[in-house]
GROMACS .gro file of C-alpha atoms in nm:
model
  469
    1MET     CA    1   9.603   2.321  -8.100
    2ASN     CA    2   9.409   1.997  -8.042
    3SER     CA    3   9.033   1.964  -8.077
    4ALA     CA    4   8.967   2.002  -7.703
    5ASP     CA    5   9.167   2.325  -7.693
    6GLN     CA    6   8.980   2.451  -7.999
    7VAL     CA    7   8.643   2.384  -7.839
    8ASN     CA    8   8.753   2.555  -7.518
    9SER     CA    9   8.891   2.852  -7.713
   10ARG     CA   10   8.567   2.887  -7.907
   11ARG     CA   11   8.366   2.869  -7.585
   12VAL     CA   12   8.576   3.146  -7.429
   13GLN     CA   13   8.528   3.361  -7.740
   14TRP     CA   14   8.150   3.323  -7.715
   15VAL     CA   15   8.150   3.402  -7.343
   16ILE     CA   16   8.355   3.716  -7.410
   17ALA     CA   17   8.112   3.823  -7.684
   18LEU     CA   18   7.816   3.769  -7.450
   19LEU     CA   19   7.996   3.954  -7.171
   20VAL     CA   20   8.063   4.255  -7.392
   21ALA     CA   21   7.702   4.243  -7.516
   22SER     CA   22   7.582   4.257  -7.155
   23THR     CA   23   7.781   4.576  -7.097
   24PHE     CA   24   7.624   4.723  -7.411
   25PHE     CA   25   7.293   4.625  -7.254
   26MET     CA   26   7.383   4.820  -6.939
   27GLU     CA   27   7.484   5.124  -7.142
   28ASN     CA   28   7.165   5.118  -7.350
   29LEU     CA   29   6.950   5.076  -7.039
   30ASP     CA   30   7.050   5.413  -6.899
   31SER     CA   31   7.045   5.576  -7.244
   32THR     CA   32   6.683   5.493  -7.326
   33ALA     CA   33   6.491   5.395  -7.013
   34ILE     CA   34   6.501   5.726  -6.828
   35ALA     CA   35   6.291   5.918  -7.084
   36PRO     CA   36   5.950   5.794  -6.954
   37ALA     CA   37   6.071   5.832  -6.593
   38MET     CA   38   6.159   6.201  -6.625
   39PRO     CA   39   5.838   6.334  -6.461
   40TYR     CA   40   5.909   6.124  -6.150
   41MET     CA   41   6.273   6.228  -6.148
   42ALA     CA   42   6.177   6.594  -6.184
   43ALA     CA   43   5.944   6.562  -5.884
   44SER     CA   44   6.227   6.410  -5.678
   45PHE     CA   45   6.464   6.692  -5.767
   46GLY     CA   46   6.204   6.968  -5.740
   47VAL     CA   47   6.244   7.082  -6.101
   48LEU     CA   48   6.037   7.078  -6.420
   49PRO     CA   49   6.044   6.763  -6.639
   50VAL     CA   50   6.194   6.962  -6.927
   51ASP     CA   51   6.493   7.040  -6.704
   52LEU     CA   52   6.581   6.670  -6.698
   53HIS     CA   53   6.681   6.681  -7.065
   54ILE     CA   54   7.018   6.812  -6.954
   55GLY     CA   55   7.080   6.476  -6.786
   56MET     CA   56   7.030   6.293  -7.116
   57SER     CA   57   7.224   6.555  -7.313
   58ALA     CA   58   7.518   6.550  -7.071
   59TYR     CA   59   7.555   6.174  -7.114
   60MET     CA   60   7.535   6.184  -7.495
   61LEU     CA   61   7.776   6.476  -7.525
   62THR     CA   62   8.027   6.314  -7.289
   63LEU     CA   63   8.023   6.002  -7.507
   64GLY     CA   64   8.104   6.219  -7.807
   65ILE     CA   65   8.394   6.388  -7.631
   66PHE     CA   66   8.564   6.075  -7.497
   67ILE     CA   67   8.501   5.808  -7.764
   68PRO     CA   68   8.798   5.939  -7.972
   69VAL     CA   69   9.024   5.863  -7.673
   70SER     CA   70   8.914   5.500  -7.642
   71GLY     CA   71   9.145   5.360  -7.908
   72TRP     CA   72   9.455   5.532  -7.767
   73MET     CA   73   9.363   5.424  -7.413
   74ALA     CA   74   9.322   5.061  -7.522
   75ASN     CA   75   9.656   5.065  -7.704
   76ARG     CA   76   9.836   5.241  -7.420
   77PHE     CA   77   9.702   5.058  -7.114
   78GLY     CA   78   9.561   4.735  -7.264
   79THR     CA   79   9.202   4.644  -7.345
   80ARG     CA   80   9.159   4.427  -7.034
   81ARG     CA   81   9.262   4.704  -6.795
   82VAL     CA   82   9.065   4.979  -6.973
   83PHE     CA   83   8.751   4.768  -7.012
   84ALA     CA   84   8.756   4.663  -6.646
   85GLY     CA   85   8.813   5.023  -6.539
   86ALA     CA   86   8.527   5.143  -6.762
   87ILE     CA   87   8.286   4.887  -6.616
   88SER     CA   88   8.386   4.990  -6.262
   89LEU     CA   89   8.343   5.361  -6.339
   90PHE     CA   90   8.008   5.306  -6.513
   91THR     CA   91   7.875   5.088  -6.231
   92ILE     CA   92   7.980   5.327  -5.955
   93ALA     CA   93   7.831   5.619  -6.148
   94SER     CA   94   7.505   5.422  -6.185
   95LEU     CA   95   7.487   5.384  -5.808
   96LEU     CA   96   7.554   5.754  -5.756
   97CYS     CA   97   7.291   5.847  -6.018
   98GLY     CA   98   7.042   5.641  -5.821
   99VAL     CA   99   7.118   5.812  -5.490
  100ALA     CA  100   7.142   6.166  -5.635
  101GLN     CA  101   6.932   6.417  -5.442
  102THR     CA  102   6.961   6.719  -5.671
  103LEU     CA  103   6.965   6.777  -6.046
  104ASP     CA  104   7.323   6.905  -6.031
  105GLN     CA  105   7.438   6.585  -5.859
  106PHE     CA  106   7.253   6.375  -6.115
  107VAL     CA  107   7.403   6.559  -6.413
  108ALA     CA  108   7.753   6.530  -6.266
  109MET     CA  109   7.713   6.154  -6.230
  110ARG     CA  110   7.571   6.123  -6.582
  111ILE     CA  111   7.890   6.285  -6.708
  112VAL     CA  112   8.096   6.029  -6.517
  113GLN     CA  113   7.874   5.756  -6.662
  114GLY     CA  114   7.938   5.896  -7.008
  115ILE     CA  115   8.313   5.871  -6.958
  116GLY     CA  116   8.274   5.506  -6.856
  117GLY     CA  117   8.040   5.435  -7.149
  118ALA     CA  118   8.276   5.602  -7.397
  119MET     CA  119   8.547   5.355  -7.292
  120MET     CA  120   8.328   5.051  -7.227
  121VAL     CA  121   8.143   5.014  -7.557
  122PRO     CA  122   8.424   5.073  -7.812
  123VAL     CA  123   8.691   4.887  -7.613
  124GLY     CA  124   8.456   4.594  -7.551
  125ARG     CA  125   8.386   4.567  -7.923
  126LEU     CA  126   8.761   4.589  -7.993
  127VAL     CA  127   8.829   4.291  -7.766
  128VAL     CA  128   8.568   4.080  -7.946
  129LEU     CA  129   8.710   4.179  -8.286
  130ARG     CA  130   9.060   4.079  -8.177
  131VAL     CA  131   8.976   3.741  -8.025
  132THR     CA  132   8.724   3.628  -8.288
  133PRO     CA  133   8.849   3.457  -8.605
  134LYS     CA  134   8.715   3.607  -8.929
  135GLU     CA  135   8.510   3.295  -9.007
  136ARG     CA  136   8.308   3.344  -8.686
  137LEU     CA  137   8.281   3.722  -8.711
  138ILE     CA  138   7.918   3.721  -8.832
  139GLN     CA  139   7.792   3.535  -8.524
  140ALA     CA  140   7.996   3.753  -8.288
  141ILE     CA  141   7.871   4.078  -8.444
  142ALA     CA  142   7.516   3.946  -8.429
  143VAL     CA  143   7.556   3.900  -8.054
  144LEU     CA  144   7.695   4.252  -8.013
  145THR     CA  145   7.422   4.405  -8.230
  146TRP     CA  146   7.138   4.264  -8.022
  147PRO     CA  147   7.146   4.505  -7.722
  148GLY     CA  148   7.132   4.812  -7.946
  149LEU     CA  149   6.836   4.676  -8.142
  150VAL     CA  150   6.644   4.582  -7.829
  151ALA     CA  151   6.712   4.894  -7.626
  152PHE     CA  152   6.527   5.148  -7.839
  153ILE     CA  153   6.212   4.935  -7.832
  154LEU     CA  154   6.196   4.753  -7.499
  155TRP     CA  155   6.360   4.984  -7.250
  156PRO     CA  156   6.130   5.290  -7.279
  157PRO     CA  157   5.816   5.095  -7.174
  158ILE     CA  158   6.014   4.899  -6.914
  159GLY     CA  159   6.153   5.226  -6.778
  160GLY     CA  160   5.797   5.356  -6.752
  161LEU     CA  161   5.685   5.046  -6.561
  162ILE     CA  162   5.978   5.074  -6.319
  163ALA     CA  163   5.898   5.441  -6.256
  164ASP     CA  164   5.525   5.370  -6.215
  165TYR     CA  165   5.541   5.069  -5.985
  166LEU     CA  166   5.885   5.080  -5.818
  167ASP     CA  167   6.104   5.389  -5.816
  168TRP     CA  168   6.293   5.558  -6.099
  169ARG     CA  169   6.617   5.498  -5.907
  170TRP     CA  170   6.590   5.125  -5.981
  171ILE     CA  171   6.662   5.201  -6.347
  172PHE     CA  172   7.018   5.274  -6.232
  173TYR     CA  173   7.033   5.017  -5.952
  174LEU     CA  174   6.973   4.739  -6.207
  175ASN     CA  175   7.324   4.804  -6.335
  176LEU     CA  176   7.489   4.717  -6.004
  177PRO     CA  177   7.467   4.335  -6.012
  178LEU     CA  178   7.530   4.335  -6.388
  179GLY     CA  179   7.838   4.552  -6.342
  180VAL     CA  180   7.984   4.340  -6.062
  181ILE     CA  181   7.936   4.016  -6.258
  182ALA     CA  182   8.078   4.173  -6.575
  183LEU     CA  183   8.385   4.299  -6.387
  184ILE     CA  184   8.458   3.957  -6.234
  185LEU     CA  185   8.424   3.782  -6.571
  186THR     CA  186   8.638   4.045  -6.741
  187LEU     CA  187   8.925   3.995  -6.498
  188LYS     CA  188   8.890   3.617  -6.536
  189LEU     CA  189   8.840   3.577  -6.912
  190PHE     CA  190   8.994   3.870  -7.093
  191PRO     CA  191   9.341   3.803  -7.232
  192ALA     CA  192   9.622   3.996  -7.064
  193GLU     CA  193   9.824   4.209  -7.307
  194GLN     CA  194  10.196   4.252  -7.264
  195ASP     CA  195  10.302   4.498  -7.533
  196GLN     CA  196  10.123   4.830  -7.505
  197SER     CA  197  10.185   5.130  -7.729
  198ILE     CA  198  10.376   5.419  -7.576
  199THR     CA  199  10.300   5.674  -7.848
  200PRO     CA  200  10.239   6.027  -7.714
  201PHE     CA  201   9.883   6.148  -7.678
  202ASP     CA  202   9.766   6.375  -7.961
  203TRP     CA  203   9.615   6.667  -7.769
  204PRO     CA  204   9.548   6.891  -8.073
  205GLY     CA  205   9.372   6.605  -8.254
  206PHE     CA  206   9.170   6.518  -7.946
  207LEU     CA  207   9.056   6.877  -7.891
  208LEU     CA  208   8.963   6.927  -8.258
  209ILE     CA  209   8.775   6.598  -8.308
  210SER     CA  210   8.607   6.598  -7.967
  211GLY     CA  211   8.509   6.963  -8.009
  212ALA     CA  212   8.359   6.883  -8.350
  213LEU     CA  213   8.164   6.589  -8.209
  214PHE     CA  214   8.039   6.800  -7.919
  215CYS     CA  215   7.907   7.067  -8.157
  216LEU     CA  216   7.746   6.822  -8.400
  217LEU     CA  217   7.583   6.614  -8.126
  218TRP     CA  218   7.455   6.934  -7.966
  219VAL     CA  219   7.294   7.022  -8.301
  220THR     CA  220   7.115   6.685  -8.305
  221GLU     CA  221   6.999   6.750  -7.947
  222VAL     CA  222   6.861   7.096  -8.027
  223LEU     CA  223   6.689   6.973  -8.344
  224GLY     CA  224   6.511   6.704  -8.143
  225ARG     CA  225   6.340   6.960  -7.920
  226THR     CA  226   5.992   7.101  -7.971
  227ASP     CA  227   6.124   7.459  -7.956
  228ILE     CA  228   6.426   7.471  -8.186
  229ALA     CA  229   6.680   7.746  -8.121
  230TRP     CA  230   6.788   7.802  -8.480
  231SER     CA  231   7.066   8.042  -8.383
  232GLN     CA  232   7.227   7.763  -8.178
  233VAL     CA  233   7.184   7.519  -8.467
  234MET     CA  234   7.354   7.751  -8.716
  235LEU     CA  235   7.637   7.850  -8.481
  236CYS     CA  236   7.714   7.493  -8.370
  237SER     CA  237   7.685   7.358  -8.726
  238VAL     CA  238   7.936   7.610  -8.862
  239LEU     CA  239   8.171   7.563  -8.567
  240GLY     CA  240   8.139   7.183  -8.580
  241GLY     CA  241   8.200   7.172  -8.956
  242THR     CA  242   8.506   7.396  -8.923
  243LEU     CA  243   8.649   7.179  -8.645
  244VAL     CA  244   8.589   6.866  -8.856
  245LEU     CA  245   8.789   7.011  -9.148
  246LEU     CA  246   9.071   7.128  -8.921
  247GLY     CA  247   9.069   6.795  -8.739
  248LEU     CA  248   9.091   6.593  -9.062
  249LEU     CA  249   9.381   6.807  -9.185
  250HIS     CA  250   9.560   6.754  -8.854
  251LEU     CA  251   9.500   6.378  -8.848
  252ARG     CA  252   9.646   6.340  -9.196
  253ARG     CA  253   9.964   6.528  -9.102
  254ALA     CA  254  10.023   6.423  -8.740
  255GLN     CA  255  10.290   6.162  -8.671
  256PHE     CA  256  10.087   6.000  -8.394
  257PRO     CA  257   9.722   6.103  -8.455
  258VAL     CA  258   9.464   6.028  -8.187
  259ILE     CA  259   9.264   5.851  -8.461
  260ARG     CA  260   9.414   5.696  -8.772
  261LEU     CA  261   9.198   5.716  -9.085
  262ASP     CA  262   9.380   5.444  -9.283
  263ALA     CA  263   9.086   5.203  -9.258
  264LEU     CA  264   8.871   5.440  -9.467
  265HIS     CA  265   9.077   5.332  -9.769
  266ILE     CA  266   8.933   4.980  -9.730
  267PRO     CA  267   8.620   4.962  -9.955
  268THR     CA  268   8.415   4.741  -9.722
  269PHE     CA  269   8.489   4.958  -9.419
  270ARG     CA  270   8.414   5.278  -9.612
  271VAL     CA  271   8.077   5.140  -9.724
  272ALA     CA  272   7.987   5.053  -9.364
  273ILE     CA  273   8.080   5.403  -9.246
  274VAL     CA  274   7.929   5.620  -9.523
  275GLY     CA  275   7.633   5.419  -9.652
  276GLY     CA  276   7.588   5.252  -9.315
  277SER     CA  277   7.550   5.590  -9.144
  278PHE     CA  278   7.261   5.685  -9.373
  279PHE     CA  279   7.097   5.353  -9.293
  280ARG     CA  280   7.146   5.398  -8.917
  281MET     CA  281   6.997   5.746  -8.937
  282GLY     CA  282   6.689   5.602  -9.105
  283ILE     CA  283   6.624   5.318  -8.864
  284SER     CA  284   6.703   5.528  -8.557
  285ALA     CA  285   6.420   5.764  -8.648
  286VAL     CA  286   6.152   5.492  -8.669
  287PRO     CA  287   6.121   5.409  -8.293
  288PHE     CA  288   6.100   5.786  -8.235
  289LEU     CA  289   5.834   5.854  -8.501
  290VAL     CA  290   5.598   5.555  -8.469
  291PRO     CA  291   5.487   5.610  -8.105
  292LEU     CA  292   5.453   5.985  -8.165
  293MET     CA  293   5.242   5.932  -8.477
  294CYS     CA  294   5.017   5.684  -8.300
  295GLN     CA  295   4.965   5.911  -7.999
  296VAL     CA  296   4.951   6.259  -8.154
  297GLY     CA  297   4.819   6.165  -8.497
  298PHE     CA  298   4.580   5.882  -8.409
  299GLY     CA  299   4.499   5.949  -8.043
  300MET     CA  300   4.632   5.615  -7.912
  301SER     CA  301   4.735   5.579  -7.550
  302ALA     CA  302   5.107   5.577  -7.470
  303THR     CA  303   5.085   5.216  -7.355
  304ARG     CA  304   4.913   5.099  -7.673
  305ALA     CA  305   5.157   5.288  -7.895
  306GLY     CA  306   5.450   5.144  -7.702
  307MET     CA  307   5.314   4.790  -7.726
  308LEU     CA  308   5.277   4.832  -8.102
  309MET     CA  309   5.655   4.869  -8.118
  310MET     CA  310   5.684   4.516  -7.979
  311ALA     CA  311   5.623   4.399  -8.336
  312VAL     CA  312   5.962   4.546  -8.430
  313PHE     CA  313   6.124   4.360  -8.141
  314CYS     CA  314   5.962   4.035  -8.253
  315GLY     CA  315   6.100   4.087  -8.604
  316ASN     CA  316   6.447   4.141  -8.460
  317LEU     CA  317   6.414   3.825  -8.255
  318VAL     CA  318   6.282   3.598  -8.531
  319ILE     CA  319   6.549   3.674  -8.791
  320LYS     CA  320   6.849   3.669  -8.560
  321PRO     CA  321   6.917   3.289  -8.580
  322ALA     CA  322   6.901   3.302  -8.960
  323THR     CA  323   7.133   3.598  -9.025
  324THR     CA  324   7.448   3.387  -9.064
  325PHE     CA  325   7.279   3.143  -9.305
  326ILE     CA  326   7.135   3.425  -9.517
  327LEU     CA  327   7.468   3.606  -9.546
  328ARG     CA  328   7.647   3.284  -9.637
  329GLN     CA  329   7.381   3.190  -9.891
  330PHE     CA  330   7.348   3.524 -10.072
  331GLY     CA  331   7.660   3.727  -9.985
  332PHE     CA  332   7.696   4.071  -9.831
  333ARG     CA  333   7.639   4.285 -10.140
  334ARG     CA  334   7.312   4.120 -10.237
  335VAL     CA  335   7.181   4.118  -9.879
  336LEU     CA  336   7.270   4.484  -9.822
  337LEU     CA  337   7.095   4.590 -10.143
  338VAL     CA  338   6.784   4.372 -10.137
  339ASN     CA  339   6.727   4.373  -9.762
  340GLY     CA  340   6.809   4.745  -9.744
  341PHE     CA  341   6.550   4.821 -10.012
  342LEU     CA  342   6.290   4.615  -9.826
  343ASN     CA  343   6.366   4.817  -9.513
  344VAL     CA  344   6.312   5.140  -9.710
  345LEU     CA  345   5.975   5.006  -9.828
  346CYS     CA  346   5.876   4.930  -9.468
  347ILE     CA  347   5.968   5.282  -9.358
  348THR     CA  348   5.769   5.423  -9.650
  349ALA     CA  349   5.471   5.201  -9.557
  350CYS     CA  350   5.465   5.362  -9.211
  351ALA     CA  351   5.368   5.688  -9.384
  352LEU     CA  352   5.049   5.513  -9.498
  353PHE     CA  353   4.932   5.431  -9.146
  354THR     CA  354   4.586   5.566  -9.062
  355ALA     CA  355   4.380   5.584  -8.746
  356ASP     CA  356   4.138   5.319  -8.873
  357MET     CA  357   4.401   5.080  -9.013
  358PRO     CA  358   4.376   4.741  -8.839
  359LEU     CA  359   4.647   4.695  -8.578
  360ALA     CA  360   4.728   4.359  -8.736
  361TRP     CA  361   4.838   4.529  -9.059
  362MET     CA  362   5.040   4.792  -8.874
  363SER     CA  363   5.203   4.521  -8.665
  364LEU     CA  364   5.287   4.316  -8.976
  365ILE     CA  365   5.461   4.613  -9.142
  366LEU     CA  366   5.654   4.689  -8.824
  367PHE     CA  367   5.741   4.320  -8.786
  368ILE     CA  368   5.887   4.303  -9.138
  369GLY     CA  369   6.064   4.631  -9.066
  370GLY     CA  370   6.214   4.470  -8.756
  371VAL     CA  371   6.334   4.171  -8.960
  372THR     CA  372   6.505   4.386  -9.224
  373ARG     CA  373   6.638   4.626  -8.960
  374SER     CA  374   6.812   4.345  -8.772
  375MET     CA  375   6.946   4.185  -9.089
  376GLN     CA  376   7.087   4.513  -9.222
  377PHE     CA  377   7.243   4.602  -8.887
  378THR     CA  378   7.427   4.270  -8.866
  379ALA     CA  379   7.541   4.280  -9.229
  380THR     CA  380   7.666   4.639  -9.210
  381ASN     CA  381   7.841   4.598  -8.876
  382THR     CA  382   8.011   4.278  -8.990
  383ILE     CA  383   8.130   4.394  -9.332
  384ALA     CA  384   8.284   4.697  -9.159
  385PHE     CA  385   8.559   4.481  -9.007
  386ALA     CA  386   8.575   4.203  -9.265
  387ASP     CA  387   8.895   4.330  -9.430
  388VAL     CA  388   9.050   4.525  -9.141
  389ASP     CA  389   9.374   4.368  -9.020
  390HIS     CA  390   9.492   4.351  -8.659
  391VAL     CA  391   9.718   4.655  -8.694
  392HIS     CA  392   9.435   4.889  -8.798
  393MET     CA  393   9.159   4.731  -8.588
  394SER     CA  394   9.182   4.975  -8.297
  395SER     CA  395   9.162   5.291  -8.510
  396ALA     CA  396   8.891   5.140  -8.732
  397ASN     CA  397   8.686   5.053  -8.426
  398THR     CA  398   8.717   5.411  -8.295
  399VAL     CA  399   8.608   5.560  -8.628
  400PHE     CA  400   8.317   5.316  -8.639
  401SER     CA  401   8.209   5.411  -8.285
  402ILE     CA  402   8.217   5.783  -8.368
  403ALA     CA  403   8.016   5.733  -8.688
  404PHE     CA  404   7.765   5.514  -8.507
  405GLN     CA  405   7.709   5.766  -8.227
  406LEU     CA  406   7.663   6.053  -8.472
  407ALA     CA  407   7.426   5.858  -8.697
  408VAL     CA  408   7.197   5.753  -8.410
  409GLY     CA  409   7.178   6.108  -8.280
  410MET     CA  410   7.118   6.249  -8.627
  411GLY     CA  411   6.844   5.992  -8.689
  412VAL     CA  412   6.625   6.133  -8.411
  413ALA     CA  413   6.705   6.486  -8.532
  414LEU     CA  414   6.612   6.382  -8.887
  415GLY     CA  415   6.273   6.261  -8.766
  416ALA     CA  416   6.217   6.587  -8.578
  417ILE     CA  417   6.312   6.792  -8.886
  418GLY     CA  418   6.070   6.587  -9.095
  419ILE     CA  419   5.790   6.664  -8.851
  420ARG     CA  420   5.869   7.038  -8.871
  421ILE     CA  421   5.863   7.026  -9.253
  422GLY     CA  422   5.538   6.831  -9.239
  423GLU     CA  423   5.384   7.091  -9.012
  424ARG     CA  424   5.461   7.360  -9.270
  425ILE     CA  425   5.319   7.148  -9.551
  426SER     CA  426   5.003   7.068  -9.352
  427THR     CA  427   4.919   7.440  -9.344
  428VAL     CA  428   4.889   7.426  -9.723
  429VAL     CA  429   4.780   7.067  -9.787
  430SER     CA  430   4.507   6.919  -9.571
  431GLY     CA  431   4.618   6.589  -9.423
  432GLY     CA  432   4.500   6.582  -9.064
  433ALA     CA  433   4.705   6.552  -8.747
  434ALA     CA  434   4.913   6.269  -8.893
  435MET     CA  435   5.033   6.470  -9.196
  436PRO     CA  436   5.361   6.591  -9.036
  437PHE     CA  437   5.454   6.233  -8.948
  438ARG     CA  438   5.382   6.107  -9.301
  439VAL     CA  439   5.623   6.367  -9.438
  440ALA     CA  440   5.880   6.269  -9.174
  441PHE     CA  441   5.861   5.900  -9.268
  442LEU     CA  442   5.906   5.981  -9.637
  443LEU     CA  443   6.210   6.197  -9.560
  444VAL     CA  444   6.358   5.921  -9.342
  445ALA     CA  445   6.294   5.663  -9.618
  446ILE     CA  446   6.479   5.880  -9.873
  447VAL     CA  447   6.781   5.910  -9.644
  448ALA     CA  448   6.782   5.534  -9.582
  449LEU     CA  449   6.761   5.479  -9.960
  450LEU     CA  450   7.068   5.698 -10.013
  451GLY     CA  451   7.258   5.456  -9.790
  452LEU     CA  452   7.220   5.183 -10.053
  453TYR     CA  453   7.423   5.372 -10.314
  454ASP     CA  454   7.754   5.278 -10.152
  455SER     CA  455   7.655   4.911 -10.143
  456LEU     CA  456   7.634   4.914 -10.524
  457LYS     CA  457   8.009   4.976 -10.529
  458LEU     CA  458   8.084   4.659 -10.335
  459SER     CA  459   8.232   4.364 -10.518
  460PRO     CA  460   7.998   4.061 -10.536
  461ALA     CA  461   8.279   3.870 -10.365
  462ALA     CA  462   8.303   4.113 -10.072
  463GLY     CA  463   8.320   3.932  -9.739
  464GLN     CA  464   8.341   3.583  -9.890
  465HIS     CA  465   8.631   3.493  -9.663
  466ILE     CA  466   8.409   3.536  -9.357
  467THR     CA  467   8.093   3.379  -9.499
  468GLY     CA  468   8.285   3.071  -9.614
  469LYS     CA  469   8.093   3.067  -9.941
   0.00000   0.00000   0.00000
């Protein structure tokens, strides 16, 4: 390949990475922006705002059910065809969500959206992993990581502004031009695949794993509510755990399992799944806890509390151009340990927030937290696929997607559990209205700290072939 072809190939790889990132952006928009718009949506449907939670739950649970299928679908029908179909389905469902006239119609379309999202996000990442050489994997993963980091912080206030000054339906209509453009570029740029797998579909494995994910994600949903139904938590936890054990036994014995677990034998991938999940749980709880603490504990307005979270976004933005240099300079193991510990300190520092603390100090802590959050996300997501070969890439990507979805859901549940524990402690120890949130931040920091243990097992040379050091 001559130099001109190499430049053109590299340009196409970057465009594909940006295209996939834009679809992640679409998916995250509808996942996070509708929360502040729920009162307006409830008024449109003639129901109570609390009834709208089923629309968010239906989407999340559908993702959990269908993500295990994504790898088999990509292998069977080709990533280009599945990704284009997922974009089309997601975009059409967005339109129908926007025109829904009843809650039942809205929930039905959210389920359809969830099916599209379950295919779109994992398959899009798989395409990027396949077309990107290992030496450029850090930059590509950094591009893919960006939408997820931004969504939890920017989209809730933007969703509120859209609902206040336009109409909540525009939250879904925004996906229409993005979806059409993404579909056209997908059909134009994505490589066509000739040899697709014709292995039979593993129905028992699908039912066991999807059933387990449904139960466990439902537990995270129930734990995030103000009125926890503990009977549901116990029942779904036992059922979900049982299905996980049965599913793992089946996957190890099946000739053509719906998900292959071979990649878990790779040390770098295993660290990203196990330790990385603890880290994702920790950072997913912070955008949930900080605004609540500022509003309930300190009496801030919703707008002011939301704007405070912009400091996290700024930290994400500032460090992003330097992530590749830092990983090449210091290596994955050192970055994961040192940066991860700094992130734990930032989470712990949030427990020290007070009503009279200057906003500048709070913003600085959140800014540093945003820097370390972004750095750790990129490092963990990159090392996950550093040593995975082409043969195991599809199954590894599916396992990663499942672990990611569970960890994010469990992070919010972890924050909610911390608040409940703090409420019990505050009846014994006087600490004011912010006491439950201080306990929650400390619990979240401990969980994030546990995620560093796996990184200690990494070789100092881990990932050197992609950092070029």
